[in-house]
Coordinates of C-alpha atoms in Angstrom, one line a residue:
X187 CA 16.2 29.3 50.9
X188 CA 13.4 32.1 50.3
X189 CA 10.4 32.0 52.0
X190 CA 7.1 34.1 51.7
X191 CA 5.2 35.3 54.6
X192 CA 3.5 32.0 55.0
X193 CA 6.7 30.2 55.4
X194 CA 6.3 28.7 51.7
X195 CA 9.1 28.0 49.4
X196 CA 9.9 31.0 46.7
X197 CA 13.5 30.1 45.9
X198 CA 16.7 29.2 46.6
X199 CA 19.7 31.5 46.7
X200 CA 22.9 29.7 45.8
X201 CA 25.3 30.5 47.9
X202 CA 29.2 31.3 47.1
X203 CA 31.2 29.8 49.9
X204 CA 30.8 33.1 51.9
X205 CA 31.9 35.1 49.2
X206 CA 29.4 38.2 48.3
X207 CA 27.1 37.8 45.1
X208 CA 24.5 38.9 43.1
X209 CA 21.4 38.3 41.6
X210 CA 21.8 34.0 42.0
X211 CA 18.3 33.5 43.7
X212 CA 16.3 31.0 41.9
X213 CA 12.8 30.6 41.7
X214 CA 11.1 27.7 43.4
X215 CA 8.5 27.9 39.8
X216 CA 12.1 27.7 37.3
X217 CA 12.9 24.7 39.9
X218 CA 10.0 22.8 39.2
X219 CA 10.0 23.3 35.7
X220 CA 13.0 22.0 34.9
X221 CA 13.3 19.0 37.6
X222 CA 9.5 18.5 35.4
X223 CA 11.2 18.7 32.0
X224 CA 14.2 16.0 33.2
X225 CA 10.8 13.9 33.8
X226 CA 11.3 13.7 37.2
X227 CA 8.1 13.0 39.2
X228 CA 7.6 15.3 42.1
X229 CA 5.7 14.5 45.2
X230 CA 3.7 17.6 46.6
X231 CA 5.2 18.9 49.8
X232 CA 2.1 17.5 51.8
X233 CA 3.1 13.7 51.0
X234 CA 6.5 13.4 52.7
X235 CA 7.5 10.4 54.0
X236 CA 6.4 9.5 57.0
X237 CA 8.7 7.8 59.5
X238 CA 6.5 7.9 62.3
X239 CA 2.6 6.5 63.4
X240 CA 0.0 9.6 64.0
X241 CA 0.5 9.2 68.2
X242 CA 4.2 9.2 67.7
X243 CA 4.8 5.5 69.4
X244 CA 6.0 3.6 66.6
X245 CA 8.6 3.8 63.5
X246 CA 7.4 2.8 60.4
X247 CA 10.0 0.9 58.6
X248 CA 9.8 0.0 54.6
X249 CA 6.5 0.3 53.3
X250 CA 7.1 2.6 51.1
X251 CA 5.0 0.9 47.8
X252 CA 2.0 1.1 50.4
X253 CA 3.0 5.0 51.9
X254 CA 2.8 5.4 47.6
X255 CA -1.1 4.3 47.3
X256 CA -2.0 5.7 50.5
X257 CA -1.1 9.1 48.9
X258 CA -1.1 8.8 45.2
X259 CA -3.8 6.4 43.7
X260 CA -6.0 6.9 41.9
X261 CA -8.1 3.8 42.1
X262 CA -10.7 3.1 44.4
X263 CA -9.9 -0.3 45.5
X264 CA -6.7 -1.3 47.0
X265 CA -5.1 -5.0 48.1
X266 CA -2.7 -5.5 50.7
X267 CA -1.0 -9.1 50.1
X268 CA 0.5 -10.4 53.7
X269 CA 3.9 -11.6 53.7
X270 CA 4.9 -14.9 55.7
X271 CA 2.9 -15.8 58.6
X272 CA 0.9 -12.9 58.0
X273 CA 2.0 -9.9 60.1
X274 CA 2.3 -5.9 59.3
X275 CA -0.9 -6.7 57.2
X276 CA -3.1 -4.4 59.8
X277 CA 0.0 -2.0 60.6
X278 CA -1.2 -0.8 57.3
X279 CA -4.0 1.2 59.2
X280 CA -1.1 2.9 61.3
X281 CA 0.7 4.2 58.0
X282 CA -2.7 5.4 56.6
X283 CA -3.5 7.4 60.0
X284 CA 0.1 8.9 59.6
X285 CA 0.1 9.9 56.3
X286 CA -3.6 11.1 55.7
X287 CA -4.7 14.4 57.3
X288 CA -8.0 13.7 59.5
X289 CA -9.5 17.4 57.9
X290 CA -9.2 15.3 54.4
X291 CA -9.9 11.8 55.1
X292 CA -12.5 9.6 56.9
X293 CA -10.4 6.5 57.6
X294 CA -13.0 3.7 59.0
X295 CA -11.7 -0.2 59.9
X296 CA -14.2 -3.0 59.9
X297 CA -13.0 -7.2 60.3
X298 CA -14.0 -9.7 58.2
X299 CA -15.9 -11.6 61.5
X300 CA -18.2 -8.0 61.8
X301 CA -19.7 -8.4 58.5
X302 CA -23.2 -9.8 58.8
X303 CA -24.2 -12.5 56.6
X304 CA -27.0 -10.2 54.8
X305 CA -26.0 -7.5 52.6
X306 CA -28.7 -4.5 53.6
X307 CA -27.6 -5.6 57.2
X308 CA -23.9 -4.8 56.5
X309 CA -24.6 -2.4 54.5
X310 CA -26.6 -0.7 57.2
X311 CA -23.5 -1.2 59.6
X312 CA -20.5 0.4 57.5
X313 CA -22.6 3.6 56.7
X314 CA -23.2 3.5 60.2
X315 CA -19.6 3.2 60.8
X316 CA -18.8 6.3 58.4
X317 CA -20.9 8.5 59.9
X318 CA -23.6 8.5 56.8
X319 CA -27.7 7.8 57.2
X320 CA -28.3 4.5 56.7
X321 CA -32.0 4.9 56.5
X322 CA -34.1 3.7 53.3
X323 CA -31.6 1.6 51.4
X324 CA -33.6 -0.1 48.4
X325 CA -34.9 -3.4 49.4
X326 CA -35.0 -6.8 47.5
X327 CA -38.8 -6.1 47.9
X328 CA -38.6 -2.5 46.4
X329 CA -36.7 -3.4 43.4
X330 CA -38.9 -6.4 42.8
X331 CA -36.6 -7.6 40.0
X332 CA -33.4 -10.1 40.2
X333 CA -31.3 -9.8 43.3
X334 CA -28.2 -9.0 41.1
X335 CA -30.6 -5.6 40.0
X336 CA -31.5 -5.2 43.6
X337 CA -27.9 -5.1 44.8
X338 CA -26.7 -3.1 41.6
X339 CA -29.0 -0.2 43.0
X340 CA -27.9 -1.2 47.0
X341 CA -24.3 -0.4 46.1
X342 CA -25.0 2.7 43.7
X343 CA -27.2 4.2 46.8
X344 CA -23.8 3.7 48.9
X345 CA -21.6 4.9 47.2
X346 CA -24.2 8.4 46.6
X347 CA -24.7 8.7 50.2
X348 CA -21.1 8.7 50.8
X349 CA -20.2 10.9 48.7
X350 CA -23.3 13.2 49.8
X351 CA -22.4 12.8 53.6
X352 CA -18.5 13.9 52.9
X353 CA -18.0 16.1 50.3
X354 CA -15.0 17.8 51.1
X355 CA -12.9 14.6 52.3
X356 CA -11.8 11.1 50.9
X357 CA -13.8 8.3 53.1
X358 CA -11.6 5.3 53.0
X359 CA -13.3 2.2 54.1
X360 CA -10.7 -0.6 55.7
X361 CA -11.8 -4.5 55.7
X362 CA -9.4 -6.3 57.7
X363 CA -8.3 -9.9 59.0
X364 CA -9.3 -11.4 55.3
X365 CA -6.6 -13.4 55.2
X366 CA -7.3 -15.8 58.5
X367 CA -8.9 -18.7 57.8
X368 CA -10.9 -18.6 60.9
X369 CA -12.9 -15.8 60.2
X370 CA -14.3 -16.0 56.8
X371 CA -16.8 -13.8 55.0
X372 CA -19.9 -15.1 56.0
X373 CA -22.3 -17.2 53.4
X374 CA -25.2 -15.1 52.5
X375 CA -26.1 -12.4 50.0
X376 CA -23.1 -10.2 51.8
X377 CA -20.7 -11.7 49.6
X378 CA -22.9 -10.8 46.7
X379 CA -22.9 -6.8 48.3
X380 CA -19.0 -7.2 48.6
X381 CA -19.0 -8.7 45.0
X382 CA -20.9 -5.7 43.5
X383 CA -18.8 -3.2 45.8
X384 CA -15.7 -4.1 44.1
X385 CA -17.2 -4.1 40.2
X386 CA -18.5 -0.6 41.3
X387 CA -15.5 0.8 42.9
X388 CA -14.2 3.1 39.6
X389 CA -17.1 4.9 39.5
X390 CA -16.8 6.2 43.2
X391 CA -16.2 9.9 43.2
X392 CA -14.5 9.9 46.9
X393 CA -14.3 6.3 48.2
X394 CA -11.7 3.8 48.9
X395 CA -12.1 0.3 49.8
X396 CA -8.7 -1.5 51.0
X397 CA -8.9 -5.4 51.4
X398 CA -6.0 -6.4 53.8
X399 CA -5.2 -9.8 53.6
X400 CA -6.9 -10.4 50.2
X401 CA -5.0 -12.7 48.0
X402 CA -7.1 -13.9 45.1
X403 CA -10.0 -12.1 42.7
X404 CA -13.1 -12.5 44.2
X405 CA -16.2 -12.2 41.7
X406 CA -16.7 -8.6 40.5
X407 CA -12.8 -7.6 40.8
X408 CA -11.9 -5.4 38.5
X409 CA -8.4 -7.0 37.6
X410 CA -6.3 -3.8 35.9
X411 CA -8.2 -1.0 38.2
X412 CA -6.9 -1.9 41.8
X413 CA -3.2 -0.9 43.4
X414 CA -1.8 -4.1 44.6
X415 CA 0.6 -4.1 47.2
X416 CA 2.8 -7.2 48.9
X417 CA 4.3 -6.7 51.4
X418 CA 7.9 -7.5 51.9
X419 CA 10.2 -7.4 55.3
X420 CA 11.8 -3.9 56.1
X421 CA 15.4 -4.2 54.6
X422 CA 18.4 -2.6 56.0
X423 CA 17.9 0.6 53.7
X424 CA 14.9 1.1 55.6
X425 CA 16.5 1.2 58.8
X426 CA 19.4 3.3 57.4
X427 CA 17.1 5.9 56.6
X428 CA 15.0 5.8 60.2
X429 CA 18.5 6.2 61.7
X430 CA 19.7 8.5 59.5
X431 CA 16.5 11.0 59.5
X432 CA 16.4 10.8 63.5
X433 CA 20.6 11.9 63.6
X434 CA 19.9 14.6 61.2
X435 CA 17.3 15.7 63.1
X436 CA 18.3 15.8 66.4
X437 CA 21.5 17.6 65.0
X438 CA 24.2 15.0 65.4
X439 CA 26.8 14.4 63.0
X440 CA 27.3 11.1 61.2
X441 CA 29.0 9.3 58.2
X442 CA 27.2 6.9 56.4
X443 CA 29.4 4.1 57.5
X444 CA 28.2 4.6 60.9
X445 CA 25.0 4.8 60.1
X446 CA 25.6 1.7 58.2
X447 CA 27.2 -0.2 60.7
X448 CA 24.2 0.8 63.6
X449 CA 21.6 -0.6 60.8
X450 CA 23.3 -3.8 60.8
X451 CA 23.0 -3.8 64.1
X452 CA 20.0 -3.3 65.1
X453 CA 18.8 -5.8 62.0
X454 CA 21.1 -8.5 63.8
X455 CA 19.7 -7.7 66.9
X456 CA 16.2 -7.9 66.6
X457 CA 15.7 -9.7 63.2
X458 CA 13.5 -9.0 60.0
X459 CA 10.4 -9.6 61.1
X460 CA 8.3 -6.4 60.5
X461 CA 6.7 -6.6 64.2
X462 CA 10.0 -7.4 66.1
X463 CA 11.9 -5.1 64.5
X464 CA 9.5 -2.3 65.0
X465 CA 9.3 -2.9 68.6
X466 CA 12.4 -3.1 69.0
X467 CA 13.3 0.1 67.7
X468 CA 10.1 1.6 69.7
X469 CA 11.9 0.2 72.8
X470 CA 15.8 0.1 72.5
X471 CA 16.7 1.7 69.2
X472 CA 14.6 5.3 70.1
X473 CA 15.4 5.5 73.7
X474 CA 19.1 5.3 73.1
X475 CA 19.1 8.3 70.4
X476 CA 16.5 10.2 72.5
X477 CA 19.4 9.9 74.9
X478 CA 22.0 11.1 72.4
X479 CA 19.7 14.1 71.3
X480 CA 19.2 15.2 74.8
X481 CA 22.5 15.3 75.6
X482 CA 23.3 18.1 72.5
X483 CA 20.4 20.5 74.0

């Protein structure tokens, strides 16, 4: 591998088995080019994977169609479907922090039960939230025409101070908890705002809106502009390639039957369910290759 002074990729030499050569260095630009040509679709070196949350606590396991839309859409408006009984839905917040670099992104998380039943009072709150002045919004009063005019220029203002108060980042704005029953959006014009939010969404410059929990098409939802995502249970694959990225990179050797066989398992062990299994990998899984690393150094 040839590296710059900055540690970046130039080429890669291809070795001989030992024996001397010359002139086999390729460069990393003829690499790309024709891995581009084969129409292969190549992720930028910034949006690896990530196996791990932000604070280094947890695994992440599967996920991989929501690590995609955290790092490559291109729509403004993102659902999260819930599985059975519901759970992962707000881990997705955990992948986000991982994956997104806090000198890019503003990541802000509001539930369904903070919402205010009044649309200039929620809208007041989530600027607030995002760190943007909240002062001023137009007013049913100010518009004096039909509300649906008054919250057509609400949204617009929102979406313009947004961009205005973070010019250099992506704000991503996080409702949660919307699929429990018990905590509804409330009745009021809010639901009217949120309506008008999501019809809006494409013409954001640098916002996201992710609706965890959301399962059907709320008026205003752009059906053929959002990223869906439903979630599924982590499969063994997923637990094959936590295992086998933690062995590789503590520097122990391993076949892919082993590796195999541990998956199993640990999926025996602590089941499918996206929580369980991820604590039980936080708890058992890690400590005993933590042990097995230690051991090599």
């Amino acid at each position: 591998m040839l590296l710059d002074g900055n540690y970046a990729l130039v080429g890669l030499h291809q070795g001989a088995h030992g024996e001397p050569v010359v002139n086999t260095g390729i460069s990393a630009i003829a690499i790309r080019e024709s891995v581009r040509a084969a129409g292969a679709n190549l992720l930028d070196a910034r949006y690896v994977q990530a196996f791990r949350v932000a604070d280094d606590s947890r695994p992440i396991l599967g996920r991989s169609k929501c690590q995609e839309w955290v790092r490559r859409t291109s729509q403004s408006l993102v659902r999260v479907k819930p599985f059975t009984a519901s759970k992962g839905v707000s881990f997705t917040l955990e992948i986000m922090r991982a994956c997104l670099p806090e000198r890019e992104h503003v990541i802000t998380c509001v539930q369904v039960l903070e919402l205010h039943a009044d649309a200039t009072k929620t809208a007041e709150m989530l600027l607030g939230r995002l760190g943007v002045d909240a002062a001023d919004l137009p007013t049913e009063a100010d518009i004096n025409s039909s509300r649906g005019a008054w919250l057509e220029k609400l949204v617009a203002a929102f979406g313009t101070r947004v961009e205005e108060a973070h010019r250099d980042r992506i704000v991503w704005l996080v409702i949660d908890d919307l699929q429990k029953r018990e905590h509804t959006i409330p009745a009021g014009s809010v639901r009217d705002f949120l309506s008008e939010m999501y019809k809006q969404s494409p013409k954001f410059k640098n916002l996201r809106i992710v609706l965890l929990g959301m399962t059907d098409f709320p008026s205003g939802f752009p059906t053929g502009l959002v990223d869906d995502e439903d979630i599924v249970p982590p499969q063994t694959a997923d637990i094959v390639s936590y295992v086998r990225l933690r062995l590789t990179d503590g520097g122990i050797e391993h076949s892919a039957a082993e590796v195999e066989r541990f998956a199993k398992l640990i999926e025996l062990t602590s089941g499918t369910d996206i929580t369980s299994l991820s604590d039980y990998v936080a708890d058992k899984v890690d400590r005993v290759l933590n042990t097995a690393i230690e051991a090599l150094q």
